[in-house]
PDB file of C-alpha atoms in Angstrom:
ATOM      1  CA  UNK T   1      27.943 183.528  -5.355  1.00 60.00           C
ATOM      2  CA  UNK T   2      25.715 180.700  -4.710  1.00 66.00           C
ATOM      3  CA  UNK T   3      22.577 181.359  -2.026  1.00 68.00           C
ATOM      4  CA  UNK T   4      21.150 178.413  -0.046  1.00 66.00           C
ATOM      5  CA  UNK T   5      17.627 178.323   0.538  1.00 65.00           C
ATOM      6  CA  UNK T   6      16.168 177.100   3.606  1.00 66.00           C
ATOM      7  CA  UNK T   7      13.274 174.781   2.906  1.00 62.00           C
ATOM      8  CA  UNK T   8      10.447 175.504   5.139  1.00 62.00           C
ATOM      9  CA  UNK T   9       9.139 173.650   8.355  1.00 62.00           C
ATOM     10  CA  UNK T  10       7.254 170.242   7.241  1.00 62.00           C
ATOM     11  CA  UNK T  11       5.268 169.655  10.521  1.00 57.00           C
ATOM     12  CA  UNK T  12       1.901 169.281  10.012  1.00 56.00           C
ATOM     13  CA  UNK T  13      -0.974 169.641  12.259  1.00 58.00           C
ATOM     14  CA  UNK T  14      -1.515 166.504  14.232  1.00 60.00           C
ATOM     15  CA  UNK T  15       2.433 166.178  14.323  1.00 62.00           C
ATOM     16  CA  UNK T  16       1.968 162.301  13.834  1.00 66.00           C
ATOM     17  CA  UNK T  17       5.319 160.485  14.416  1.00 66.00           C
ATOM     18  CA  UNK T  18       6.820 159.380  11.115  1.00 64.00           C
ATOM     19  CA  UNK T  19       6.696 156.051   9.906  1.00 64.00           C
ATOM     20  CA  UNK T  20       9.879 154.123  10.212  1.00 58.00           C
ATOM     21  CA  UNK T  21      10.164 153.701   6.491  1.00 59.00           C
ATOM     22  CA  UNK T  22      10.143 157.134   5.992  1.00 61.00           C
ATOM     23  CA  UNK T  23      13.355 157.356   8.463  1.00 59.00           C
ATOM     24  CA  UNK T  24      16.601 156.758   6.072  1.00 62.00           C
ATOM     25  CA  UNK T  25      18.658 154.450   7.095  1.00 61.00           C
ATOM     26  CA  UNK T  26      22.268 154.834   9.478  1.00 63.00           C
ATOM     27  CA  UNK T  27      23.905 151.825   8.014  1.00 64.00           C
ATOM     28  CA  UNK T  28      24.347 150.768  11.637  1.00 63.00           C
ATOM     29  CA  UNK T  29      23.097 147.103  12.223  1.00 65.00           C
ATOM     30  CA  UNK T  30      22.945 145.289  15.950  1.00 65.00           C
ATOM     31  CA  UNK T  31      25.770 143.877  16.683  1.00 63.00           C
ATOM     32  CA  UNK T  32      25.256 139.722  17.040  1.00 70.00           C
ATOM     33  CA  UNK T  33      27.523 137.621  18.914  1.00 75.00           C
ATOM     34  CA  UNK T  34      28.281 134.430  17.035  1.00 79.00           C
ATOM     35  CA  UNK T  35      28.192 131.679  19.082  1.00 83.00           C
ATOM     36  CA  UNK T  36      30.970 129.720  20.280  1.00 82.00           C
ATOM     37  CA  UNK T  37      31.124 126.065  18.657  1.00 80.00           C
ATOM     38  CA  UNK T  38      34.258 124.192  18.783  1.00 76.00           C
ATOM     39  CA  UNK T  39      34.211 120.598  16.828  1.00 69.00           C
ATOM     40  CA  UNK T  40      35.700 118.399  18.903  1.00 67.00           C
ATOM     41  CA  UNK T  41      35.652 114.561  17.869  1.00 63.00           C
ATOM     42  CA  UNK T  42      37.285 111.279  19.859  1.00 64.00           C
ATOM     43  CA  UNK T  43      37.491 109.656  16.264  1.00 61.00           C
ATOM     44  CA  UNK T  44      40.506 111.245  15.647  1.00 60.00           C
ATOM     45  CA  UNK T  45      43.630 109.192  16.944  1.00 59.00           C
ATOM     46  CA  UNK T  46      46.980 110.020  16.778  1.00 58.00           C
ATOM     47  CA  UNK T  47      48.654 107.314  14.493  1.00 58.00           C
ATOM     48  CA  UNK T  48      52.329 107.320  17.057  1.00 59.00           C
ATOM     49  CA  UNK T  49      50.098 104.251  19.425  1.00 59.00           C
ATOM     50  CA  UNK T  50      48.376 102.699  15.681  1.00 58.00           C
ATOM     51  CA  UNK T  51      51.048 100.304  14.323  1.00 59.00           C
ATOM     52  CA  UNK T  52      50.977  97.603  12.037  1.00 57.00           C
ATOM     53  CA  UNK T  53      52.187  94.170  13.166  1.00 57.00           C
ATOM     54  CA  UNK T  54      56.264  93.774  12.942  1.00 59.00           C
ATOM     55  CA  UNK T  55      56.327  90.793  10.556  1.00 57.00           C
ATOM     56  CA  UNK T  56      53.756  92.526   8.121  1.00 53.00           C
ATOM     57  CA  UNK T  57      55.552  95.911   8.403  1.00 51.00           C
ATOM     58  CA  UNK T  58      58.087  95.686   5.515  1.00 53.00           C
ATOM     59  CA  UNK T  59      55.816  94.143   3.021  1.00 50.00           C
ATOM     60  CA  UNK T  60      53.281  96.636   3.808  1.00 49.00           C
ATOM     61  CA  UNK T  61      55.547  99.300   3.199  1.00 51.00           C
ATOM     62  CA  UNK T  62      56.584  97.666  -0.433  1.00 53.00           C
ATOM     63  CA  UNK T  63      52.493  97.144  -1.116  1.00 51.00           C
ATOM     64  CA  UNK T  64      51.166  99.906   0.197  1.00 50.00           C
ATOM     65  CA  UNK T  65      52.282 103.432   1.279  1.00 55.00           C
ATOM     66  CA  UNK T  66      48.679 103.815   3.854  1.00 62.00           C
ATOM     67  CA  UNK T  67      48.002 101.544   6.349  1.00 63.00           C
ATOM     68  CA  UNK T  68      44.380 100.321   4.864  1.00 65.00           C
ATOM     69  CA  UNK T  69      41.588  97.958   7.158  1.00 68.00           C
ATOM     70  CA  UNK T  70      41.675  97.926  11.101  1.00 67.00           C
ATOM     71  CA  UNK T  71      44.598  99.843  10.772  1.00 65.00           C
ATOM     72  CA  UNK T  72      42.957 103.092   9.266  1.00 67.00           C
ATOM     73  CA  UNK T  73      43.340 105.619  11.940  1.00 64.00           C
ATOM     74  CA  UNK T  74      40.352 108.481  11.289  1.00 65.00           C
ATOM     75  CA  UNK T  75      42.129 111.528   9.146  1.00 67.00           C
ATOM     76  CA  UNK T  76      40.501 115.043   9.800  1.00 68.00           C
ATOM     77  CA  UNK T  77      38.561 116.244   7.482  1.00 74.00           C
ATOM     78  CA  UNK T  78      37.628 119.875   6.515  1.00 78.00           C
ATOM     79  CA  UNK T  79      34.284 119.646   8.140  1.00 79.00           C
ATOM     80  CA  UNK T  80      35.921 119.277  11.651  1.00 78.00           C
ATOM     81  CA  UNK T  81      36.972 122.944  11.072  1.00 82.00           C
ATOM     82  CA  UNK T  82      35.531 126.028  13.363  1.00 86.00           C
ATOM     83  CA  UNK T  83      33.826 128.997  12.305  1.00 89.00           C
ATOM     84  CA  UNK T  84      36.635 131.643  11.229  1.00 90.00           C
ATOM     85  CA  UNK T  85      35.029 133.912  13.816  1.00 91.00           C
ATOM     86  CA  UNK T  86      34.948 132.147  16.897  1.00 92.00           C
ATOM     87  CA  UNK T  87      38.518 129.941  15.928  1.00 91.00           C
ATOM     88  CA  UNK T  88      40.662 130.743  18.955  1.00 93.00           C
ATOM     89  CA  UNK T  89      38.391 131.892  20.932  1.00 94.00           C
ATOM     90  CA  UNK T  90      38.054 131.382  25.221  1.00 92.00           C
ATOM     91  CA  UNK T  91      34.599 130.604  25.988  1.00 91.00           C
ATOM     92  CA  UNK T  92      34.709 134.326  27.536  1.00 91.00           C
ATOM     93  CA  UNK T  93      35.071 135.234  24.048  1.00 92.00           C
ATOM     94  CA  UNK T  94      38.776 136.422  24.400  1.00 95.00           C
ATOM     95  CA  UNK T  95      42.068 135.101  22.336  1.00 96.00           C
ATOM     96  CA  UNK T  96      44.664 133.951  25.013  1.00 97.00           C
ATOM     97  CA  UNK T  97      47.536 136.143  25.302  1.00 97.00           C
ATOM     98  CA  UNK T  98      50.973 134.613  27.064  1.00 98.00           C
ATOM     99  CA  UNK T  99      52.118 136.380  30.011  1.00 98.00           C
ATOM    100  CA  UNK T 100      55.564 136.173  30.775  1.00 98.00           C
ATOM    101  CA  UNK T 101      56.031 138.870  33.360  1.00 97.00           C
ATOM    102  CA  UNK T 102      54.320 142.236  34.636  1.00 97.00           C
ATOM    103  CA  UNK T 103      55.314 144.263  31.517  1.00 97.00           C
ATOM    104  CA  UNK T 104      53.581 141.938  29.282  1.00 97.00           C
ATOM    105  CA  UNK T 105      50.241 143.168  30.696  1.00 97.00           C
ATOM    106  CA  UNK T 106      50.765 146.595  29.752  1.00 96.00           C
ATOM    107  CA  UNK T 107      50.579 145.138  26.108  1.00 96.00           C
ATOM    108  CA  UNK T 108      47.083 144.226  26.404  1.00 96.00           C
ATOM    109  CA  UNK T 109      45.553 147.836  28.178  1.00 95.00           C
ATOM    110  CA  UNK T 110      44.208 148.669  24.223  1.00 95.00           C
ATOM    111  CA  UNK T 111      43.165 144.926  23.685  1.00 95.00           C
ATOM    112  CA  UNK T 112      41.245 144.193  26.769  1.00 93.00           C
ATOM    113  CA  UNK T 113      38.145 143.455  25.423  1.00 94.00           C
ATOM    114  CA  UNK T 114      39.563 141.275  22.485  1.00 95.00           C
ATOM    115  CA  UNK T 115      42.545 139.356  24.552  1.00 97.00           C
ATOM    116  CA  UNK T 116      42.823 137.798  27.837  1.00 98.00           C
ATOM    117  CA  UNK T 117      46.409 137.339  29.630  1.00 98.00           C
ATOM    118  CA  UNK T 118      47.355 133.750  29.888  1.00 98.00           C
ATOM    119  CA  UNK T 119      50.223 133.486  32.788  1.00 98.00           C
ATOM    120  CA  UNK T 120      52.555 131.108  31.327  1.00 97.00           C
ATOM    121  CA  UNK T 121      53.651 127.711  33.064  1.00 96.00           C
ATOM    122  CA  UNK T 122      56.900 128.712  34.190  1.00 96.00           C
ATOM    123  CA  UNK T 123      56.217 132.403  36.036  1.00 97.00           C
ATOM    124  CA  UNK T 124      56.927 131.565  40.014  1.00 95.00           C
ATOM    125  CA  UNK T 125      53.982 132.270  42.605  1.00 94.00           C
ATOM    126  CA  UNK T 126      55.558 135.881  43.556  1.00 95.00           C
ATOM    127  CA  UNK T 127      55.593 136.862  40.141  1.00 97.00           C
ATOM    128  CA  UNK T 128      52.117 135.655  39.401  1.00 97.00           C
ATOM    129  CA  UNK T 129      50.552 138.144  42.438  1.00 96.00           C
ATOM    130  CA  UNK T 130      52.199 140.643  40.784  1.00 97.00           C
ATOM    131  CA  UNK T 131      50.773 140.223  37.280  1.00 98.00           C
ATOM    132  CA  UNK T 132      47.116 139.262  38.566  1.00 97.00           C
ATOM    133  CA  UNK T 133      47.270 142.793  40.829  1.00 97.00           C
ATOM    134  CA  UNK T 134      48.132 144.429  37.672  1.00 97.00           C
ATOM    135  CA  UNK T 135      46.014 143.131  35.091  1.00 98.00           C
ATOM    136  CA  UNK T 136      42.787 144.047  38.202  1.00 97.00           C
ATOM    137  CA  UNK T 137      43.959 147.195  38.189  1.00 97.00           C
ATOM    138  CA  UNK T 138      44.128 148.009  34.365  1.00 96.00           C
ATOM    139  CA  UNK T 139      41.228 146.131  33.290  1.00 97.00           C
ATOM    140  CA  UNK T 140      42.514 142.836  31.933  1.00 97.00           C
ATOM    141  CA  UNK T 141      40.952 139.687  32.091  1.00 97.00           C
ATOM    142  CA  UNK T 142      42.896 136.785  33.023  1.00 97.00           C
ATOM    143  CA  UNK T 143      42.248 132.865  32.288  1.00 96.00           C
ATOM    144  CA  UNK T 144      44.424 131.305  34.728  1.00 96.00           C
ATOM    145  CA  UNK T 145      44.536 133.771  37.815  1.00 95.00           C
ATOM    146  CA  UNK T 146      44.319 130.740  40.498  1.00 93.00           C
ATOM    147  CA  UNK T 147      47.425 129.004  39.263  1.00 90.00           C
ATOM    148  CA  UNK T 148      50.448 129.072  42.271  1.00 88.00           C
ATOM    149  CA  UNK T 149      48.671 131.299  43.693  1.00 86.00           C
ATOM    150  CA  UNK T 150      47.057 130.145  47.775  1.00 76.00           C
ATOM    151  CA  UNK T 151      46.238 133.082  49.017  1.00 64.00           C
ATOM    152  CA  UNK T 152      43.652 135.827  47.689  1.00 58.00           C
ATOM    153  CA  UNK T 153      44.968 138.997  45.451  1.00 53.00           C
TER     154      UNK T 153
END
């Protein structure tokens, strides 16, 4: 059978406080909040209103697959990207979660801090009080709680 000993008290005298490199370490680090920086660019055109002239169209098309010239729209390139952990993101810091009706909120009571209900477009005014009063009362954030809605919840 194996004894433990119990090391003896290592206070000394002046009971100094020990240095914090003396302290090992938790692992734990403070938490930093990444901020939120969306690359957003007016460059970028869709090409549906960008057409080339109808009586160059065909030979274009025999020439030249790409429209080249005045008729470049600006492509996106991977440098318009956002950072992986703020893509999605609400500038509350929540992902948006469609709402279609009062049971849908119960969906988000675990995910309250990382989701936010989103009512969707086509939930009447009645049905919106509802949701709202029940998303206050559990907790729940939501992005578009004046929508339909006149009178105060």
């Amino acid at each position: 059978m194996i004894t433990l000993k119990a090391h003896p008290p290592t206070s000394t005298a002046d009971d100094s406080p020990t240095p914090l490199s003396m302290i090992p370490s938790t692992g734990m680090r403070r938490h930093r909040r990444t901020s939120l920086v969306h690359c957003r660019d007016s460059n970028i055109i869709q090409d549906d209103f960008r057409q080339a002239r109808p009586n160059r169209q065909e030979a274009q098309e025999e020439v030249q697959p790409t429209p080249v010239g005045p008729l470049q729209a600006a492509m996106p390139k991977i440098g318009y990207g956002s950072n992986k952990k703020t893509r999605h993101l609400t500038p509350s810091g929540h992902k948006a979660f469609l709402v279609h009706n009062v049971n849908d909120v119960d969906l988000l009571l675990m995910h309250n801090h990382t989701f936010a209900a989103e009512i969707s477009h086509a939930v009447s005014s009645r049905k919106r009080i509802d949701i709202i009063a029940k998303a206050k009362a559990l907790g729940v954030k939501v992005t578009n709680p004046k929508g339909r809605v006149t009178t105060d919840v």
